[in-house]
GROMACS .gro file of C-alpha atoms in nm:
model
  281
    1UNK     CA    1   0.000   0.000   0.000
    2UNK     CA    2   0.284   0.240   0.083
    3UNK     CA    3   0.447   0.174  -0.254
    4UNK     CA    4   0.117   0.234  -0.433
    5UNK     CA    5   0.067   0.562  -0.245
    6UNK     CA    6   0.415   0.674  -0.355
    7UNK     CA    7   0.334   0.596  -0.718
    8UNK     CA    8   0.005   0.785  -0.699
    9UNK     CA    9   0.179   1.084  -0.538
   10UNK     CA   10   0.440   1.088  -0.817
   11UNK     CA   11   0.163   1.083  -1.078
   12UNK     CA   12  -0.020   1.367  -0.900
   13UNK     CA   13   0.291   1.586  -0.905
   14UNK     CA   14   0.338   1.535  -1.279
   15UNK     CA   15  -0.031   1.587  -1.357
   16UNK     CA   16  -0.053   1.898  -1.135
   17UNK     CA   17   0.194   2.073  -1.367
   18UNK     CA   18  -0.061   2.042  -1.647
   19UNK     CA   19  -0.331   2.212  -1.438
   20UNK     CA   20  -0.302   2.548  -1.606
   21UNK     CA   21  -0.590   2.772  -1.719
   22UNK     CA   22  -0.403   2.848  -2.040
   23UNK     CA   23  -0.352   2.480  -2.124
   24UNK     CA   24  -0.715   2.404  -2.038
   25UNK     CA   25  -0.825   2.676  -2.281
   26UNK     CA   26  -0.605   2.550  -2.567
   27UNK     CA   27  -0.686   2.182  -2.519
   28UNK     CA   28  -1.061   2.231  -2.485
   29UNK     CA   29  -1.099   2.419  -2.815
   30UNK     CA   30  -1.219   2.274  -3.146
   31UNK     CA   31  -1.120   2.559  -3.379
   32UNK     CA   32  -0.965   2.338  -3.646
   33UNK     CA   33  -0.866   1.981  -3.727
   34UNK     CA   34  -0.511   1.849  -3.753
   35UNK     CA   35  -0.539   1.708  -4.108
   36UNK     CA   36  -0.308   1.977  -4.245
   37UNK     CA   37  -0.277   1.811  -4.588
   38UNK     CA   38  -0.651   1.774  -4.646
   39UNK     CA   39  -0.714   1.876  -5.012
   40UNK     CA   40  -1.046   2.035  -4.916
   41UNK     CA   41  -0.904   2.235  -4.625
   42UNK     CA   42  -0.522   2.267  -4.619
   43UNK     CA   43  -0.371   2.458  -4.330
   44UNK     CA   44  -0.049   2.546  -4.150
   45UNK     CA   45  -0.007   2.453  -3.783
   46UNK     CA   46   0.272   2.617  -3.583
   47UNK     CA   47   0.344   2.516  -3.224
   48UNK     CA   48   0.617   2.649  -2.996
   49UNK     CA   49   0.762   2.535  -2.667
   50UNK     CA   50   0.872   2.738  -2.366
   51UNK     CA   51   1.234   2.680  -2.254
   52UNK     CA   52   1.130   2.737  -1.892
   53UNK     CA   53   0.848   2.480  -1.912
   54UNK     CA   54   0.984   2.218  -2.153
   55UNK     CA   55   0.865   1.920  -1.949
   56UNK     CA   56   0.513   2.064  -1.913
   57UNK     CA   57   0.449   2.187  -2.265
   58UNK     CA   58   0.651   1.902  -2.417
   59UNK     CA   59   0.384   1.653  -2.311
   60UNK     CA   60   0.108   1.864  -2.469
   61UNK     CA   61   0.303   1.916  -2.791
   62UNK     CA   62   0.375   1.544  -2.811
   63UNK     CA   63   0.002   1.477  -2.780
   64UNK     CA   64  -0.076   1.714  -3.067
   65UNK     CA   65   0.205   1.582  -3.288
   66UNK     CA   66   0.109   1.218  -3.228
   67UNK     CA   67  -0.246   1.291  -3.340
   68UNK     CA   68  -0.132   1.507  -3.631
   69UNK     CA   69   0.099   1.235  -3.765
   70UNK     CA   70  -0.187   0.986  -3.779
   71UNK     CA   71  -0.398   1.237  -3.971
   72UNK     CA   72  -0.141   1.331  -4.238
   73UNK     CA   73   0.008   0.987  -4.303
   74UNK     CA   74  -0.269   0.877  -4.539
   75UNK     CA   75  -0.312   0.816  -4.910
   76UNK     CA   76  -0.463   1.074  -5.143
   77UNK     CA   77  -0.358   1.382  -4.947
   78UNK     CA   78  -0.163   1.690  -5.052
   79UNK     CA   79   0.213   1.718  -5.025
   80UNK     CA   80   0.310   1.830  -4.676
   81UNK     CA   81   0.610   1.881  -4.454
   82UNK     CA   82   0.662   1.816  -4.084
   83UNK     CA   83   0.942   2.032  -3.943
   84UNK     CA   84   1.057   1.966  -3.586
   85UNK     CA   85   1.312   2.215  -3.456
   86UNK     CA   86   1.479   2.111  -3.129
   87UNK     CA   87   1.327   1.769  -3.181
   88UNK     CA   88   1.458   1.609  -2.856
   89UNK     CA   89   1.243   1.850  -2.651
   90UNK     CA   90   0.933   1.646  -2.738
   91UNK     CA   91   0.877   1.271  -2.748
   92UNK     CA   92   0.721   1.108  -3.051
   93UNK     CA   93   0.694   0.731  -3.040
   94UNK     CA   94   0.779   0.532  -3.356
   95UNK     CA   95   0.944   0.829  -3.524
   96UNK     CA   96   1.145   0.589  -3.740
   97UNK     CA   97   0.824   0.439  -3.877
   98UNK     CA   98   0.698   0.786  -3.969
   99UNK     CA   99   1.016   0.865  -4.165
  100UNK     CA  100   1.005   0.529  -4.342
  101UNK     CA  101   0.636   0.522  -4.435
  102UNK     CA  102   0.540   0.888  -4.474
  103UNK     CA  103   0.753   0.938  -4.785
  104UNK     CA  104   0.515   0.723  -4.987
  105UNK     CA  105   0.232   0.956  -4.877
  106UNK     CA  106   0.417   1.271  -4.989
  107UNK     CA  107   0.511   1.375  -4.635
  108UNK     CA  108   0.860   1.519  -4.585
  109UNK     CA  109   0.997   1.495  -4.231
  110UNK     CA  110   1.270   1.734  -4.114
  111UNK     CA  111   1.431   1.695  -3.772
  112UNK     CA  112   1.650   1.965  -3.618
  113UNK     CA  113   1.883   1.859  -3.335
  114UNK     CA  114   2.187   2.015  -3.175
  115UNK     CA  115   2.390   1.695  -3.146
  116UNK     CA  116   2.348   1.319  -3.179
  117UNK     CA  117   2.426   1.278  -2.808
  118UNK     CA  118   2.123   1.493  -2.719
  119UNK     CA  119   1.899   1.260  -2.920
  120UNK     CA  120   2.048   0.953  -2.749
  121UNK     CA  121   1.993   1.103  -2.405
  122UNK     CA  122   1.621   1.165  -2.458
  123UNK     CA  123   1.529   0.878  -2.691
  124UNK     CA  124   1.776   0.607  -2.593
  125UNK     CA  125   2.077   0.488  -2.794
  126UNK     CA  126   1.892   0.222  -2.993
  127UNK     CA  127   1.607   0.439  -3.120
  128UNK     CA  128   1.835   0.740  -3.175
  129UNK     CA  129   2.068   0.534  -3.395
  130UNK     CA  130   1.772   0.409  -3.599
  131UNK     CA  131   1.644   0.765  -3.655
  132UNK     CA  132   1.986   0.889  -3.763
  133UNK     CA  133   2.061   0.596  -3.993
  134UNK     CA  134   1.719   0.587  -4.162
  135UNK     CA  135   1.736   0.948  -4.287
  136UNK     CA  136   1.855   0.996  -4.644
  137UNK     CA  137   1.948   1.365  -4.621
  138UNK     CA  138   2.177   1.507  -4.354
  139UNK     CA  139   2.297   1.869  -4.333
  140UNK     CA  140   2.520   1.966  -4.042
  141UNK     CA  141   2.712   2.262  -3.911
  142UNK     CA  142   2.990   2.245  -3.655
  143UNK     CA  143   2.971   1.943  -3.423
  144UNK     CA  144   3.228   1.769  -3.207
  145UNK     CA  145   3.312   1.427  -3.067
  146UNK     CA  146   3.113   1.123  -3.175
  147UNK     CA  147   2.881   1.331  -3.392
  148UNK     CA  148   3.172   1.456  -3.605
  149UNK     CA  149   3.313   1.104  -3.626
  150UNK     CA  150   2.979   0.957  -3.737
  151UNK     CA  151   2.934   1.223  -4.004
  152UNK     CA  152   3.286   1.167  -4.134
  153UNK     CA  153   3.224   0.793  -4.163
  154UNK     CA  154   2.896   0.861  -4.342
  155UNK     CA  155   3.070   1.072  -4.607
  156UNK     CA  156   3.311   0.787  -4.675
  157UNK     CA  157   3.668   0.792  -4.800
  158UNK     CA  158   3.826   0.914  -5.123
  159UNK     CA  159   4.174   0.897  -5.277
  160UNK     CA  160   4.376   1.187  -5.142
  161UNK     CA  161   4.695   1.303  -5.314
  162UNK     CA  162   4.990   1.361  -5.083
  163UNK     CA  163   5.323   1.528  -5.145
  164UNK     CA  164   5.634   1.491  -4.934
  165UNK     CA  165   5.955   1.693  -4.957
  166UNK     CA  166   6.291   1.549  -4.855
  167UNK     CA  167   6.601   1.773  -4.831
  168UNK     CA  168   6.952   1.652  -4.757
  169UNK     CA  169   7.306   1.783  -4.810
  170UNK     CA  170   7.327   1.656  -5.166
  171UNK     CA  171   6.985   1.712  -5.327
  172UNK     CA  172   6.617   1.775  -5.277
  173UNK     CA  173   6.354   1.514  -5.367
  174UNK     CA  174   5.975   1.544  -5.398
  175UNK     CA  175   5.755   1.234  -5.385
  176UNK     CA  176   5.386   1.207  -5.471
  177UNK     CA  177   5.152   0.938  -5.341
  178UNK     CA  178   4.781   0.860  -5.321
  179UNK     CA  179   4.615   0.736  -5.005
  180UNK     CA  180   4.256   0.642  -4.918
  181UNK     CA  181   4.146   0.890  -4.652
  182UNK     CA  182   3.829   1.049  -4.514
  183UNK     CA  183   3.654   1.283  -4.755
  184UNK     CA  184   3.573   1.519  -4.467
  185UNK     CA  185   3.774   1.435  -4.152
  186UNK     CA  186   3.620   1.482  -3.805
  187UNK     CA  187   3.870   1.758  -3.725
  188UNK     CA  188   3.743   1.959  -4.022
  189UNK     CA  189   3.380   1.921  -3.912
  190UNK     CA  190   3.471   2.027  -3.557
  191UNK     CA  191   3.639   2.349  -3.672
  192UNK     CA  192   3.385   2.479  -3.926
  193UNK     CA  193   3.286   2.844  -3.912
  194UNK     CA  194   2.943   3.002  -3.902
  195UNK     CA  195   2.766   2.956  -4.236
  196UNK     CA  196   2.979   2.655  -4.324
  197UNK     CA  197   2.798   2.325  -4.371
  198UNK     CA  198   2.861   1.965  -4.471
  199UNK     CA  199   2.597   1.721  -4.584
  200UNK     CA  200   2.483   1.436  -4.799
  201UNK     CA  201   2.160   1.424  -5.000
  202UNK     CA  202   1.956   1.143  -5.152
  203UNK     CA  203   1.854   1.128  -5.517
  204UNK     CA  204   1.637   0.909  -5.739
  205UNK     CA  205   1.690   0.735  -6.075
  206UNK     CA  206   1.497   1.001  -6.270
  207UNK     CA  207   1.699   1.283  -6.117
  208UNK     CA  208   2.051   1.167  -6.026
  209UNK     CA  209   2.285   1.394  -5.831
  210UNK     CA  210   2.654   1.371  -5.911
  211UNK     CA  211   2.782   1.556  -5.604
  212UNK     CA  212   2.570   1.395  -5.331
  213UNK     CA  213   2.813   1.484  -5.053
  214UNK     CA  214   2.910   1.849  -5.014
  215UNK     CA  215   3.113   2.089  -4.804
  216UNK     CA  216   3.019   2.450  -4.876
  217UNK     CA  217   2.955   2.798  -4.739
  218UNK     CA  218   2.624   2.983  -4.740
  219UNK     CA  219   2.665   3.347  -4.839
  220UNK     CA  220   2.376   3.570  -4.745
  221UNK     CA  221   2.290   3.900  -4.909
  222UNK     CA  222   2.239   4.088  -4.584
  223UNK     CA  223   2.125   4.405  -4.759
  224UNK     CA  224   1.850   4.220  -4.947
  225UNK     CA  225   1.745   4.036  -4.631
  226UNK     CA  226   1.722   4.367  -4.442
  227UNK     CA  227   1.505   4.521  -4.714
  228UNK     CA  228   1.279   4.217  -4.711
  229UNK     CA  229   1.241   4.226  -4.333
  230UNK     CA  230   1.131   4.590  -4.349
  231UNK     CA  231   0.818   4.482  -4.536
  232UNK     CA  232   0.725   4.214  -4.282
  233UNK     CA  233   0.390   4.255  -4.110
  234UNK     CA  234   0.282   4.134  -3.769
  235UNK     CA  235   0.039   3.843  -3.768
  236UNK     CA  236  -0.301   3.976  -3.679
  237UNK     CA  237  -0.476   3.800  -3.388
  238UNK     CA  238  -0.772   3.584  -3.487
  239UNK     CA  239  -0.964   3.688  -3.177
  240UNK     CA  240  -0.902   3.874  -2.854
  241UNK     CA  241  -0.905   3.656  -2.544
  242UNK     CA  242  -0.932   3.812  -2.200
  243UNK     CA  243  -0.791   3.654  -1.883
  244UNK     CA  244  -1.146   3.632  -1.751
  245UNK     CA  245  -1.254   3.412  -2.043
  246UNK     CA  246  -0.956   3.183  -1.987
  247UNK     CA  247  -1.030   3.152  -1.615
  248UNK     CA  248  -1.403   3.092  -1.680
  249UNK     CA  249  -1.317   2.811  -1.920
  250UNK     CA  250  -1.083   2.663  -1.658
  251UNK     CA  251  -1.357   2.658  -1.394
  252UNK     CA  252  -1.612   2.522  -1.642
  253UNK     CA  253  -1.390   2.225  -1.733
  254UNK     CA  254  -1.334   2.143  -1.366
  255UNK     CA  255  -1.710   2.160  -1.305
  256UNK     CA  256  -1.780   1.933  -1.603
  257UNK     CA  257  -1.538   1.675  -1.464
  258UNK     CA  258  -1.703   1.684  -1.121
  259UNK     CA  259  -2.046   1.631  -1.279
  260UNK     CA  260  -1.911   1.346  -1.492
  261UNK     CA  261  -1.766   1.172  -1.186
  262UNK     CA  262  -2.089   1.216  -0.989
  263UNK     CA  263  -2.304   1.079  -1.273
  264UNK     CA  264  -2.078   0.777  -1.317
  265UNK     CA  265  -2.074   0.704  -0.944
  266UNK     CA  266  -2.454   0.722  -0.932
  267UNK     CA  267  -2.478   0.491  -1.231
  268UNK     CA  268  -2.250   0.235  -1.067
  269UNK     CA  269  -2.433   0.249  -0.734
  270UNK     CA  270  -2.775   0.215  -0.898
  271UNK     CA  271  -2.679  -0.069  -1.131
  272UNK     CA  272  -2.791  -0.402  -0.969
  273UNK     CA  273  -2.527  -0.602  -1.152
  274UNK     CA  274  -2.250  -0.378  -1.020
  275UNK     CA  275  -2.386  -0.309  -0.671
  276UNK     CA  276  -2.342  -0.678  -0.581
  277UNK     CA  277  -1.974  -0.656  -0.666
  278UNK     CA  278  -1.933  -0.335  -0.463
  279UNK     CA  279  -2.100  -0.492  -0.158
  280UNK     CA  280  -1.878  -0.800  -0.181
  281UNK     CA  281  -1.568  -0.585  -0.196
   0.00000   0.00000   0.00000
C-alpha cells in the first residue's frame, strides 16, 4: 500500500503541472482539425515550446504531434512537410516508422537537433541510432566528438593526393603518393565556421545527383534580407481573449469533470449487476 501511495503521489505531481488555465483553454478548443494536408481544407499549424516549461508543454506538444501524424500519413492527401526544430524537446513514439512510411504519402519529415548525443539522451541509444541511420538527407554545421566522427564515416573515403619533400646535403627530392582517406575528416567538421555546412543528399533514378556529398559555405545578401524584413507585417490575432474568459473556461472544465464523476458514481451504485460486486468488496 505504501508503494502504491508513492506511485500515486508521483503521478499527481506530474499531472498537477498540467493544471493550467491556459492549457485548459487551448486543449478544450475545437477551432480546427489536424489534417493539415486535407485537399479540401489545407492549413499550416505552428506550435512552440517554452524553454522554462519544456517538461510541461513538451507533453502537450507530443500529444498534438502524435495525433497530427496519424492524420497526415494517409493516401490521397496533398504534399506536406513536418518540421521539428529542437526535436529532442518532445517525445514522438515510432518516429522511425513515420520517416520510413510517410515518404510514400508525400510527407517530408525534417528533424532539427543540436547533437546526436542529445537525441540519445532523450530517446535512448537504440532508437536514436535508428532515426539517424534511416534518414537519407543530412545537413550539419559544426559538431564535435562522436557526432563529427559519425558524419565523417557517413561521407566515406576518397583517394587523397599527398606530397612529401625530402632535403639533404646533396639534393632535394619530392615524392607524390595517393592514399585512401576520409573525404571530410572529423577535425574539419569540428572546426567549421558560421555559415559553413557539410551534408549528404539522396537522389532518385529520374533525377541523379553527381555531387551527393558536399562541403560549402552559405553566403547571405544581408542588404536584401534587411530590405525584405522591413516589409514584414505582424500576424493579426484571430480573436481577442481576455484573462477572464480563460479563467471561466478553466472553472467550467473542472465543473464538467465533477459532474461526470458524480453521474458515473450514481450509475454504478444504482446498477444491480455492479452493486453486488461493490458490496462484496
